Amino acid sequence: MEKRAHNFFAGPAALPYEVLKKAQEELLDFKGMGVSVMEMSHRDKAFIAVAAEAEADLKKLLGLGDDYAVLFQGGGATHQFVMLPMNSLHAGDEADYIVSGNWAERAYEEGTIQGKANLVATSKTLAKPFSELPVVKQENMSPKAKYLHFCSNNTIYGTQFFENNYPKALPGVGLVCDMSSGFMSHTFDATKFDMIYAGAQKNIGPAGVTVIVLKKEWAQKVFTKKLPKSFDYNYQIKKESMFNTPPCFNIYITGLVFKWMLEMGGIPAMEKRNKIKADTIYGMIDKYPDFYRGYVTNKAHRSWMNVTFNLPTEALEEEFVKAAKAKNMLGLKGYRDLGGIRASIYNSTSPESVQFLADFMEEFKKSH
Amino acid sequence: MEKRAHNFFAGPAALPYEVLKKAQEELLDFKGMGVSVMEMSHRDKAFIAVAAEAEADLKKLLGLGDDYAVLFQGGGATHQFVMLPMNSLHAGDEADYIVSGNWAERAYEEGTIQGKANLVATSKTLAKPFSELPVVKQENMSPKAKYLHFCSNNTIYGTQFFENNYPKALPGVGLVCDMSSGFMSHTFDATKFDMIYAGAQKNIGPAGVTVIVLKKEWAQKVFTKKLPKSFDYNYQIKKESMFNTPPCFNIYITGLVFKWMLEMGGIPAMEKRNKIKADTIYGMIDKYPDFYRGYVTNKAHRSWMNVTFNLPTEALEEEFVKAAKAKNMLGLKGYRDLGGIRASIYNSTSPESVQFLADFMEEFKKSH
């Protein structure tokens, strides 16, 4: 077996061993065709089946029916920050945004460029910016908004919305969520959403493909701006993501991750696994709160995906990262603007890797 | 060794065996790191080196220096059809377009949406649409145009511009080329161009990444529109394609193809190889012109990348494709709007595969 590291990268991030192994096995010969999945037309029935299976498996995982469309596109979630208001906001149209972190703020900024974006709530202004989720009040929302946008998990600072505190839109206002780094990490009712999008490279696949889930009826109603075909969501829905050549290999790997998730027991199994992993690391932070200083101030807002903390000094943090790397643990350095330590423990990161990190934290504490 | 087919897909298309083998070997463990190249941060020095090498190798192949920037983006060439006029055409601004095929026409259409696009020349109006290259006259060009756009190879109908007949822009007008399906298939002076873009999935890599080569000085001068960051070429240049997460694995594979090309002897070696392959297939068409009826009427305009022809009846064409498939030759069915046969023989397709097809054509002719 290959040497495999304990992977705590924030994204692109760990993929399941089984997925990589399968991709490796059939890399030069996909299903006996004698070509790689990278080497065949996206119009060939073999690839059409790959994309259709990925879509069907995603819908099965989310419990969605024919009233929802799934798109697989390039460009990343950042691209969707622009596409969403571009498709929906005519001059003077409003949209509501909740700002719980850097990426949520970027989405909000693009909204302000394209139309009238309202800042419903932000936790940027806290003494420790984004150290907890913002307080969302419906009285700050606009009934005229085309949609309410929020970001489910804050990759950088380490807060996360769960189903019990997902923001609720006003009646008739679409609910839109950037789930890039929290997608399918816990059970939730996807039918409550009009649009969900997620860059694959955190929880569900490699970089280079973004999954967009759209309630068709809502998309027809709200996406009414005249746009170039490449930018038009409804045109993409009509063409089933095949208007132009899609990122084929990226879709294929994402589809393999969906199959892995289904085999593991679907989203409920991911939730169970992620809860155990989060408890393991936060348990260590709570055991030595003076040494491992969690960035997030409200424990109920702690992300299960990105665990952020500081050590007493920057020198100790550097030593921590270096010593961890020597023990084959990668990606623990915090985001460049924030510093400190960040352990990203998405769906694919194994409980064994997380336990290995927790044991290392115990040992590192004792020796310092 | 794996069973490998003779791959004539029009794109996504064949990749070099050596590239796939290398990717397979290190799929679970990139350079001893214990993670896949799909599983590491795009900010990690290991991936930054992958992207930097791909860029340096591309520049080496093209003989370009520091006055050119290279971008690796998602979204495909179709996306660039929109991005180019969006970045450059203010209200009333002009751009010149040459329409030598469907994709060139799509690019032209996007130009007409964003600004004033002039149709300099088209071969669509021929009795057999796009059966030769259009006659390009400088007198039909506008000296006020921001750029002259053409598409170097017509994937669908099978015509190709070579360096001896590349269109020349008027003084002070930028020369822009969509080289998706002809990129680096023959030697040419890249410094004559202000912008070259190419979807990777024909000649240089897998679907999901587009290479954009920009003369920096020209980009600064012409791309002056205020745009969202995701859409702004100059912002992307400033951020070295790393404004957001790029399609990492796709860049990695494309970089391996560049290394393979360098090892093979660079673009001159590709030209030699492609000339031999084209001569092999066209030789068979010219040997049996009543049976294999080449679509392209002017032999000097024949594409080295996509060889298009008809058989006397549709029934024979179907039989040809089926019999070829039985002999492990894939992707020979013509484009859905055109029908007939299309053999795509990009850089990576081996001369042996092409000879195998020619032998089959000989045999099929004799038995029908």
JSON list of C-alpha atoms in Angstrom, two decimals, chain B residues 89-292:
[
{"chain": "B", "resi": 89, "resn": "LEU", "atom": "CA", "xyz": [-15.40, 46.52, -25.79]},
{"chain": "B", "resi": 90, "resn": "HIS", "atom": "CA", "xyz": [-16.86, 49.68, -24.30]},
{"chain": "B", "resi": 91, "resn": "ALA", "atom": "CA", "xyz": [-20.15, 50.90, -25.81]},
{"chain": "B", "resi": 92, "resn": "GLY", "atom": "CA", "xyz": [-19.63, 51.47, -29.55]},
{"chain": "B", "resi": 93, "resn": "ASP", "atom": "CA", "xyz": [-16.18, 49.82, -29.65]},
{"chain": "B", "resi": 94, "resn": "GLU", "atom": "CA", "xyz": [-15.44, 47.64, -32.66]},
{"chain": "B", "resi": 95, "resn": "ALA", "atom": "CA", "xyz": [-13.82, 44.25, -33.12]},
{"chain": "B", "resi": 96, "resn": "ASP", "atom": "CA", "xyz": [-13.13, 42.25, -36.29]},
{"chain": "B", "resi": 97, "resn": "TYR", "atom": "CA", "xyz": [-14.00, 38.58, -36.66]},
{"chain": "B", "resi": 98, "resn": "ILE", "atom": "CA", "xyz": [-13.20, 35.95, -39.26]},
{"chain": "B", "resi": 99, "resn": "VAL", "atom": "CA", "xyz": [-15.77, 33.15, -39.39]},
{"chain": "B", "resi": 100, "resn": "SER", "atom": "CA", "xyz": [-14.28, 29.90, -40.64]},
{"chain": "B", "resi": 101, "resn": "GLY", "atom": "CA", "xyz": [-16.52, 27.48, -38.73]},
{"chain": "B", "resi": 102, "resn": "ASN", "atom": "CA", "xyz": [-19.17, 27.02, -36.04]},
{"chain": "B", "resi": 103, "resn": "TRP", "atom": "CA", "xyz": [-16.99, 27.97, -33.08]},
{"chain": "B", "resi": 104, "resn": "ALA", "atom": "CA", "xyz": [-15.58, 31.02, -34.82]},
{"chain": "B", "resi": 105, "resn": "GLU", "atom": "CA", "xyz": [-19.18, 32.02, -35.48]},
{"chain": "B", "resi": 106, "resn": "ARG", "atom": "CA", "xyz": [-20.11, 31.57, -31.82]},
{"chain": "B", "resi": 107, "resn": "ALA", "atom": "CA", "xyz": [-17.22, 33.84, -30.86]},
{"chain": "B", "resi": 108, "resn": "TYR", "atom": "CA", "xyz": [-18.43, 36.41, -33.41]},
{"chain": "B", "resi": 109, "resn": "GLU", "atom": "CA", "xyz": [-21.98, 36.26, -32.02]},
{"chain": "B", "resi": 110, "resn": "GLU", "atom": "CA", "xyz": [-20.75, 37.00, -28.50]},
{"chain": "B", "resi": 111, "resn": "GLY", "atom": "CA", "xyz": [-18.83, 39.94, -29.95]},
{"chain": "B", "resi": 112, "resn": "THR", "atom": "CA", "xyz": [-22.04, 41.32, -31.46]},
{"chain": "B", "resi": 113, "resn": "ILE", "atom": "CA", "xyz": [-23.76, 41.10, -28.06]},
{"chain": "B", "resi": 114, "resn": "GLN", "atom": "CA", "xyz": [-21.00, 42.96, -26.21]},
{"chain": "B", "resi": 115, "resn": "GLY", "atom": "CA", "xyz": [-20.08, 45.57, -28.85]},
{"chain": "B", "resi": 116, "resn": "LYS", "atom": "CA", "xyz": [-19.88, 46.24, -32.56]},
{"chain": "B", "resi": 117, "resn": "ALA", "atom": "CA", "xyz": [-18.45, 43.10, -34.17]},
{"chain": "B", "resi": 118, "resn": "ASN", "atom": "CA", "xyz": [-17.51, 43.27, -37.85]},
{"chain": "B", "resi": 119, "resn": "LEU", "atom": "CA", "xyz": [-17.68, 40.19, -40.01]},
{"chain": "B", "resi": 120, "resn": "VAL", "atom": "CA", "xyz": [-14.45, 40.47, -42.00]},
{"chain": "B", "resi": 121, "resn": "ALA", "atom": "CA", "xyz": [-14.81, 37.19, -43.87]},
{"chain": "B", "resi": 122, "resn": "THR", "atom": "CA", "xyz": [-16.90, 34.05, -43.71]},
{"chain": "B", "resi": 123, "resn": "SER", "atom": "CA", "xyz": [-16.99, 30.73, -45.53]},
{"chain": "B", "resi": 124, "resn": "LYS", "atom": "CA", "xyz": [-20.41, 29.83, -44.17]},
{"chain": "B", "resi": 125, "resn": "THR", "atom": "CA", "xyz": [-22.11, 31.07, -47.33]},
{"chain": "B", "resi": 126, "resn": "LEU", "atom": "CA", "xyz": [-20.28, 28.62, -49.61]},
{"chain": "B", "resi": 127, "resn": "ALA", "atom": "CA", "xyz": [-22.45, 25.99, -51.34]},
{"chain": "B", "resi": 128, "resn": "LYS", "atom": "CA", "xyz": [-20.82, 23.55, -48.91]},
{"chain": "B", "resi": 129, "resn": "PRO", "atom": "CA", "xyz": [-20.61, 25.66, -45.74]},
{"chain": "B", "resi": 130, "resn": "PHE", "atom": "CA", "xyz": [-17.12, 26.01, -44.27]},
{"chain": "B", "resi": 131, "resn": "SER", "atom": "CA", "xyz": [-15.65, 23.60, -46.83]},
{"chain": "B", "resi": 132, "resn": "GLU", "atom": "CA", "xyz": [-12.66, 25.91, -47.24]},
{"chain": "B", "resi": 133, "resn": "LEU", "atom": "CA", "xyz": [-11.07, 28.83, -45.41]},
{"chain": "B", "resi": 134, "resn": "PRO", "atom": "CA", "xyz": [-12.65, 32.22, -46.06]},
{"chain": "B", "resi": 135, "resn": "VAL", "atom": "CA", "xyz": [-10.81, 34.77, -48.20]},
{"chain": "B", "resi": 136, "resn": "VAL", "atom": "CA", "xyz": [-9.50, 37.35, -45.75]},
{"chain": "B", "resi": 137, "resn": "LYS", "atom": "CA", "xyz": [-8.97, 40.87, -47.14]},
{"chain": "B", "resi": 138, "resn": "GLN", "atom": "CA", "xyz": [-7.45, 43.65, -45.06]},
{"chain": "B", "resi": 139, "resn": "GLU", "atom": "CA", "xyz": [-9.74, 46.14, -46.84]},
{"chain": "B", "resi": 140, "resn": "ASN", "atom": "CA", "xyz": [-12.67, 44.58, -44.96]},
{"chain": "B", "resi": 141, "resn": "MET", "atom": "CA", "xyz": [-11.01, 45.20, -41.59]},
{"chain": "B", "resi": 142, "resn": "SER", "atom": "CA", "xyz": [-11.60, 48.21, -39.40]},
{"chain": "B", "resi": 143, "resn": "PRO", "atom": "CA", "xyz": [-8.58, 50.28, -38.28]},
{"chain": "B", "resi": 144, "resn": "LYS", "atom": "CA", "xyz": [-10.64, 51.17, -35.21]},
{"chain": "B", "resi": 145, "resn": "ALA", "atom": "CA", "xyz": [-11.05, 47.52, -34.16]},
{"chain": "B", "resi": 146, "resn": "LYS", "atom": "CA", "xyz": [-9.69, 46.56, -30.75]},
{"chain": "B", "resi": 147, "resn": "TYR", "atom": "CA", "xyz": [-8.69, 43.18, -32.14]},
{"chain": "B", "resi": 148, "resn": "LEU", "atom": "CA", "xyz": [-8.95, 40.77, -35.05]},
{"chain": "B", "resi": 149, "resn": "HIS", "atom": "CA", "xyz": [-10.23, 37.37, -33.92]},
{"chain": "B", "resi": 150, "resn": "PHE", "atom": "CA", "xyz": [-9.91, 34.10, -35.76]},
{"chain": "B", "resi": 151, "resn": "CYS", "atom": "CA", "xyz": [-10.05, 30.39, -34.97]},
{"chain": "B", "resi": 152, "resn": "SER", "atom": "CA", "xyz": [-7.01, 28.47, -36.20]},
{"chain": "B", "resi": 153, "resn": "ASN", "atom": "CA", "xyz": [-8.60, 25.07, -36.76]},
{"chain": "B", "resi": 154, "resn": "ASN", "atom": "CA", "xyz": [-12.16, 24.13, -37.63]},
{"chain": "B", "resi": 155, "resn": "THR", "atom": "CA", "xyz": [-12.82, 20.97, -35.61]},
{"chain": "B", "resi": 156, "resn": "ILE", "atom": "CA", "xyz": [-16.19, 20.23, -37.18]},
{"chain": "B", "resi": 157, "resn": "TYR", "atom": "CA", "xyz": [-15.62, 20.75, -40.92]},
{"chain": "B", "resi": 158, "resn": "GLY", "atom": "CA", "xyz": [-11.88, 20.08, -41.00]},
{"chain": "B", "resi": 159, "resn": "THR", "atom": "CA", "xyz": [-10.10, 23.19, -42.27]},
{"chain": "B", "resi": 160, "resn": "GLN", "atom": "CA", "xyz": [-7.02, 24.74, -40.70]},
{"chain": "B", "resi": 161, "resn": "PHE", "atom": "CA", "xyz": [-4.99, 27.92, -40.91]},
{"chain": "B", "resi": 162, "resn": "PHE", "atom": "CA", "xyz": [-1.22, 27.37, -40.97]},
{"chain": "B", "resi": 163, "resn": "GLU", "atom": "CA", "xyz": [1.45, 29.95, -40.42]},
{"chain": "B", "resi": 164, "resn": "ASN", "atom": "CA", "xyz": [1.69, 30.72, -44.17]},
{"chain": "B", "resi": 165, "resn": "ASN", "atom": "CA", "xyz": [-1.94, 31.86, -44.24]},
{"chain": "B", "resi": 166, "resn": "TYR", "atom": "CA", "xyz": [-2.56, 33.12, -40.69]},
{"chain": "B", "resi": 167, "resn": "PRO", "atom": "CA", "xyz": [-4.59, 36.34, -41.00]},
{"chain": "B", "resi": 168, "resn": "LYS", "atom": "CA", "xyz": [-2.67, 39.57, -40.35]},
{"chain": "B", "resi": 169, "resn": "ALA", "atom": "CA", "xyz": [-4.25, 42.35, -38.32]},
{"chain": "B", "resi": 170, "resn": "LEU", "atom": "CA", "xyz": [-4.06, 46.00, -39.34]},
{"chain": "B", "resi": 171, "resn": "PRO", "atom": "CA", "xyz": [-1.33, 48.05, -37.62]},
{"chain": "B", "resi": 172, "resn": "GLY", "atom": "CA", "xyz": [-2.24, 48.75, -33.99]},
{"chain": "B", "resi": 173, "resn": "VAL", "atom": "CA", "xyz": [-5.01, 46.12, -33.94]},
{"chain": "B", "resi": 174, "resn": "GLY", "atom": "CA", "xyz": [-4.51, 43.15, -31.61]},
{"chain": "B", "resi": 175, "resn": "LEU", "atom": "CA", "xyz": [-4.28, 39.68, -33.11]},
{"chain": "B", "resi": 176, "resn": "VAL", "atom": "CA", "xyz": [-6.33, 37.15, -31.13]},
{"chain": "B", "resi": 177, "resn": "CYS", "atom": "CA", "xyz": [-6.68, 33.47, -31.91]},
{"chain": "B", "resi": 178, "resn": "ASP", "atom": "CA", "xyz": [-8.80, 30.63, -30.56]},
{"chain": "B", "resi": 179, "resn": "MET", "atom": "CA", "xyz": [-6.28, 27.81, -31.07]},
{"chain": "B", "resi": 180, "resn": "SER", "atom": "CA", "xyz": [-8.21, 25.19, -29.10]},
{"chain": "B", "resi": 181, "resn": "SER", "atom": "CA", "xyz": [-8.01, 22.41, -31.65]},
{"chain": "B", "resi": 182, "resn": "GLY", "atom": "CA", "xyz": [-4.84, 23.42, -33.49]},
{"chain": "B", "resi": 183, "resn": "PHE", "atom": "CA", "xyz": [-2.67, 24.64, -30.61]},
{"chain": "B", "resi": 184, "resn": "MET", "atom": "CA", "xyz": [0.99, 23.71, -31.03]},
{"chain": "B", "resi": 185, "resn": "SER", "atom": "CA", "xyz": [0.26, 21.29, -33.86]},
{"chain": "B", "resi": 186, "resn": "HIS", "atom": "CA", "xyz": [2.72, 23.10, -36.15]},
{"chain": "B", "resi": 187, "resn": "THR", "atom": "CA", "xyz": [5.49, 25.64, -35.74]},
{"chain": "B", "resi": 188, "resn": "PHE", "atom": "CA", "xyz": [4.51, 29.29, -35.68]},
{"chain": "B", "resi": 189, "resn": "ASP", "atom": "CA", "xyz": [5.74, 32.60, -34.35]},
{"chain": "B", "resi": 190, "resn": "ALA", "atom": "CA", "xyz": [3.72, 33.10, -31.16]},
{"chain": "B", "resi": 191, "resn": "THR", "atom": "CA", "xyz": [5.14, 36.61, -30.66]},
{"chain": "B", "resi": 192, "resn": "LYS", "atom": "CA", "xyz": [2.92, 37.76, -33.55]},
{"chain": "B", "resi": 193, "resn": "PHE", "atom": "CA", "xyz": [-0.11, 37.24, -31.30]},
{"chain": "B", "resi": 194, "resn": "ASP", "atom": "CA", "xyz": [-1.50, 39.47, -28.58]},
{"chain": "B", "resi": 195, "resn": "MET", "atom": "CA", "xyz": [-3.75, 36.74, -27.22]},
{"chain": "B", "resi": 196, "resn": "ILE", "atom": "CA", "xyz": [-4.01, 33.01, -27.80]},
{"chain": "B", "resi": 197, "resn": "TYR", "atom": "CA", "xyz": [-6.47, 30.80, -25.97]},
{"chain": "B", "resi": 198, "resn": "ALA", "atom": "CA", "xyz": [-7.06, 27.09, -26.15]},
{"chain": "B", "resi": 199, "resn": "GLY", "atom": "CA", "xyz": [-9.36, 24.66, -24.36]},
{"chain": "B", "resi": 200, "resn": "ALA", "atom": "CA", "xyz": [-6.91, 21.95, -23.31]},
{"chain": "B", "resi": 201, "resn": "GLN", "atom": "CA", "xyz": [-9.03, 18.95, -24.27]},
{"chain": "B", "resi": 202, "resn": "LYS", "atom": "CA", "xyz": [-7.86, 18.73, -27.89]},
{"chain": "B", "resi": 203, "resn": "ASN", "atom": "CA", "xyz": [-4.10, 18.96, -28.10]},
{"chain": "B", "resi": 204, "resn": "ILE", "atom": "CA", "xyz": [-2.68, 19.58, -24.65]},
{"chain": "B", "resi": 205, "resn": "GLY", "atom": "CA", "xyz": [-4.68, 18.05, -21.80]},
{"chain": "B", "resi": 206, "resn": "PRO", "atom": "CA", "xyz": [-7.99, 17.07, -20.28]},
{"chain": "B", "resi": 207, "resn": "ALA", "atom": "CA", "xyz": [-11.24, 19.07, -20.36]},
{"chain": "B", "resi": 208, "resn": "GLY", "atom": "CA", "xyz": [-11.71, 21.58, -17.55]},
{"chain": "B", "resi": 209, "resn": "VAL", "atom": "CA", "xyz": [-8.81, 23.95, -18.15]},
{"chain": "B", "resi": 210, "resn": "THR", "atom": "CA", "xyz": [-8.24, 26.61, -20.77]},
{"chain": "B", "resi": 211, "resn": "VAL", "atom": "CA", "xyz": [-4.82, 28.07, -21.44]},
{"chain": "B", "resi": 212, "resn": "ILE", "atom": "CA", "xyz": [-4.72, 31.81, -22.14]},
{"chain": "B", "resi": 213, "resn": "VAL", "atom": "CA", "xyz": [-1.54, 33.46, -23.39]},
{"chain": "B", "resi": 214, "resn": "LEU", "atom": "CA", "xyz": [-1.58, 37.26, -23.19]},
{"chain": "B", "resi": 215, "resn": "LYS", "atom": "CA", "xyz": [0.86, 39.93, -24.26]},
{"chain": "B", "resi": 216, "resn": "LYS", "atom": "CA", "xyz": [0.93, 41.95, -21.04]},
{"chain": "B", "resi": 217, "resn": "GLU", "atom": "CA", "xyz": [1.38, 45.36, -22.61]},
{"chain": "B", "resi": 218, "resn": "TRP", "atom": "CA", "xyz": [-1.52, 44.83, -24.99]},
{"chain": "B", "resi": 219, "resn": "ALA", "atom": "CA", "xyz": [-3.76, 43.46, -22.22]},
{"chain": "B", "resi": 220, "resn": "GLN", "atom": "CA", "xyz": [-3.08, 46.56, -20.12]},
{"chain": "B", "resi": 221, "resn": "LYS", "atom": "CA", "xyz": [-3.96, 48.78, -23.05]},
{"chain": "B", "resi": 222, "resn": "VAL", "atom": "CA", "xyz": [-7.11, 47.02, -24.30]},
{"chain": "B", "resi": 223, "resn": "PHE", "atom": "CA", "xyz": [-8.72, 45.34, -21.28]},
{"chain": "B", "resi": 224, "resn": "THR", "atom": "CA", "xyz": [-9.94, 48.50, -19.60]},
{"chain": "B", "resi": 225, "resn": "LYS", "atom": "CA", "xyz": [-13.51, 47.64, -18.65]},
{"chain": "B", "resi": 226, "resn": "LYS", "atom": "CA", "xyz": [-14.49, 47.52, -14.99]},
{"chain": "B", "resi": 227, "resn": "LEU", "atom": "CA", "xyz": [-15.52, 43.93, -14.27]},
{"chain": "B", "resi": 228, "resn": "PRO", "atom": "CA", "xyz": [-16.02, 41.51, -11.39]},
{"chain": "B", "resi": 229, "resn": "LYS", "atom": "CA", "xyz": [-12.61, 40.14, -10.42]},
{"chain": "B", "resi": 230, "resn": "SER", "atom": "CA", "xyz": [-13.42, 36.64, -11.69]},
{"chain": "B", "resi": 231, "resn": "PHE", "atom": "CA", "xyz": [-13.93, 38.06, -15.17]},
{"chain": "B", "resi": 232, "resn": "ASP", "atom": "CA", "xyz": [-11.07, 40.55, -15.27]},
{"chain": "B", "resi": 233, "resn": "TYR", "atom": "CA", "xyz": [-8.07, 39.31, -17.29]},
{"chain": "B", "resi": 234, "resn": "ASN", "atom": "CA", "xyz": [-5.70, 41.89, -15.87]},
{"chain": "B", "resi": 235, "resn": "TYR", "atom": "CA", "xyz": [-6.70, 41.00, -12.32]},
{"chain": "B", "resi": 236, "resn": "GLN", "atom": "CA", "xyz": [-6.11, 37.33, -13.12]},
{"chain": "B", "resi": 237, "resn": "ILE", "atom": "CA", "xyz": [-2.68, 38.20, -14.54]},
{"chain": "B", "resi": 238, "resn": "LYS", "atom": "CA", "xyz": [-1.88, 40.12, -11.36]},
{"chain": "B", "resi": 239, "resn": "LYS", "atom": "CA", "xyz": [-2.92, 37.13, -9.24]},
{"chain": "B", "resi": 240, "resn": "GLU", "atom": "CA", "xyz": [-1.10, 34.65, -11.49]},
{"chain": "B", "resi": 241, "resn": "SER", "atom": "CA", "xyz": [-4.23, 32.52, -12.08]},
{"chain": "B", "resi": 242, "resn": "MET", "atom": "CA", "xyz": [-4.51, 31.98, -8.33]},
{"chain": "B", "resi": 243, "resn": "PHE", "atom": "CA", "xyz": [-7.21, 34.52, -7.52]},
{"chain": "B", "resi": 244, "resn": "ASN", "atom": "CA", "xyz": [-9.36, 31.56, -6.60]},
{"chain": "B", "resi": 245, "resn": "THR", "atom": "CA", "xyz": [-8.79, 27.80, -6.57]},
{"chain": "B", "resi": 246, "resn": "PRO", "atom": "CA", "xyz": [-7.73, 26.79, -10.09]},
{"chain": "B", "resi": 247, "resn": "PRO", "atom": "CA", "xyz": [-8.51, 23.40, -11.70]},
{"chain": "B", "resi": 248, "resn": "CYS", "atom": "CA", "xyz": [-5.40, 21.86, -10.13]},
{"chain": "B", "resi": 249, "resn": "PHE", "atom": "CA", "xyz": [-5.41, 18.31, -11.48]},
{"chain": "B", "resi": 250, "resn": "ASN", "atom": "CA", "xyz": [-6.23, 19.54, -14.99]},
{"chain": "B", "resi": 251, "resn": "ILE", "atom": "CA", "xyz": [-3.26, 21.91, -14.86]},
{"chain": "B", "resi": 252, "resn": "TYR", "atom": "CA", "xyz": [-1.05, 19.09, -13.60]},
{"chain": "B", "resi": 253, "resn": "ILE", "atom": "CA", "xyz": [-1.99, 16.79, -16.52]},
{"chain": "B", "resi": 254, "resn": "THR", "atom": "CA", "xyz": [-1.56, 19.64, -19.02]},
{"chain": "B", "resi": 255, "resn": "GLY", "atom": "CA", "xyz": [1.88, 20.27, -17.55]},
{"chain": "B", "resi": 256, "resn": "LEU", "atom": "CA", "xyz": [2.77, 16.59, -18.04]},
{"chain": "B", "resi": 257, "resn": "VAL", "atom": "CA", "xyz": [1.70, 16.90, -21.70]},
{"chain": "B", "resi": 258, "resn": "PHE", "atom": "CA", "xyz": [4.01, 19.92, -22.10]},
{"chain": "B", "resi": 259, "resn": "LYS", "atom": "CA", "xyz": [6.88, 17.88, -20.65]},
{"chain": "B", "resi": 260, "resn": "TRP", "atom": "CA", "xyz": [6.07, 15.04, -23.04]},
{"chain": "B", "resi": 261, "resn": "MET", "atom": "CA", "xyz": [6.12, 17.48, -25.97]},
{"chain": "B", "resi": 262, "resn": "LEU", "atom": "CA", "xyz": [9.49, 18.84, -24.88]},
{"chain": "B", "resi": 263, "resn": "GLU", "atom": "CA", "xyz": [10.90, 15.33, -24.60]},
{"chain": "B", "resi": 264, "resn": "MET", "atom": "CA", "xyz": [9.55, 14.50, -28.07]},
{"chain": "B", "resi": 265, "resn": "GLY", "atom": "CA", "xyz": [11.41, 17.51, -29.51]},
{"chain": "B", "resi": 266, "resn": "GLY", "atom": "CA", "xyz": [8.95, 20.37, -29.05]},
{"chain": "B", "resi": 267, "resn": "ILE", "atom": "CA", "xyz": [6.59, 21.83, -31.62]},
{"chain": "B", "resi": 268, "resn": "PRO", "atom": "CA", "xyz": [8.87, 21.03, -34.60]},
{"chain": "B", "resi": 269, "resn": "ALA", "atom": "CA", "xyz": [8.60, 17.33, -33.69]},
{"chain": "B", "resi": 270, "resn": "MET", "atom": "CA", "xyz": [4.80, 17.65, -33.35]},
{"chain": "B", "resi": 271, "resn": "GLU", "atom": "CA", "xyz": [4.67, 19.27, -36.79]},
{"chain": "B", "resi": 272, "resn": "LYS", "atom": "CA", "xyz": [6.68, 16.45, -38.34]},
{"chain": "B", "resi": 273, "resn": "ARG", "atom": "CA", "xyz": [4.56, 13.79, -36.68]},
{"chain": "B", "resi": 274, "resn": "ASN", "atom": "CA", "xyz": [1.29, 15.53, -37.59]},
{"chain": "B", "resi": 275, "resn": "LYS", "atom": "CA", "xyz": [2.33, 16.01, -41.21]},
{"chain": "B", "resi": 276, "resn": "ILE", "atom": "CA", "xyz": [3.05, 12.29, -41.52]},
{"chain": "B", "resi": 277, "resn": "LYS", "atom": "CA", "xyz": [-0.31, 11.40, -39.96]},
{"chain": "B", "resi": 278, "resn": "ALA", "atom": "CA", "xyz": [-2.25, 13.84, -42.15]},
{"chain": "B", "resi": 279, "resn": "ASP", "atom": "CA", "xyz": [-0.50, 12.60, -45.30]},
{"chain": "B", "resi": 280, "resn": "THR", "atom": "CA", "xyz": [-1.34, 9.01, -44.34]},
{"chain": "B", "resi": 281, "resn": "ILE", "atom": "CA", "xyz": [-5.10, 9.62, -44.08]},
{"chain": "B", "resi": 282, "resn": "TYR", "atom": "CA", "xyz": [-5.46, 12.17, -46.87]},
{"chain": "B", "resi": 283, "resn": "GLY", "atom": "CA", "xyz": [-3.39, 9.83, -49.05]},
{"chain": "B", "resi": 284, "resn": "MET", "atom": "CA", "xyz": [-6.15, 7.25, -48.69]},
{"chain": "B", "resi": 285, "resn": "ILE", "atom": "CA", "xyz": [-8.84, 9.85, -49.47]},
{"chain": "B", "resi": 286, "resn": "ASP", "atom": "CA", "xyz": [-6.94, 10.91, -52.58]},
{"chain": "B", "resi": 287, "resn": "LYS", "atom": "CA", "xyz": [-6.41, 7.30, -53.62]},
{"chain": "B", "resi": 288, "resn": "TYR", "atom": "CA", "xyz": [-10.13, 6.54, -53.54]},
{"chain": "B", "resi": 289, "resn": "PRO", "atom": "CA", "xyz": [-11.80, 9.95, -54.04]},
{"chain": "B", "resi": 290, "resn": "ASP", "atom": "CA", "xyz": [-15.11, 8.46, -55.21]},
{"chain": "B", "resi": 291, "resn": "PHE", "atom": "CA", "xyz": [-15.38, 6.26, -52.14]},
{"chain": "B", "resi": 292, "resn": "TYR", "atom": "CA", "xyz": [-13.80, 8.50, -49.47]}
]
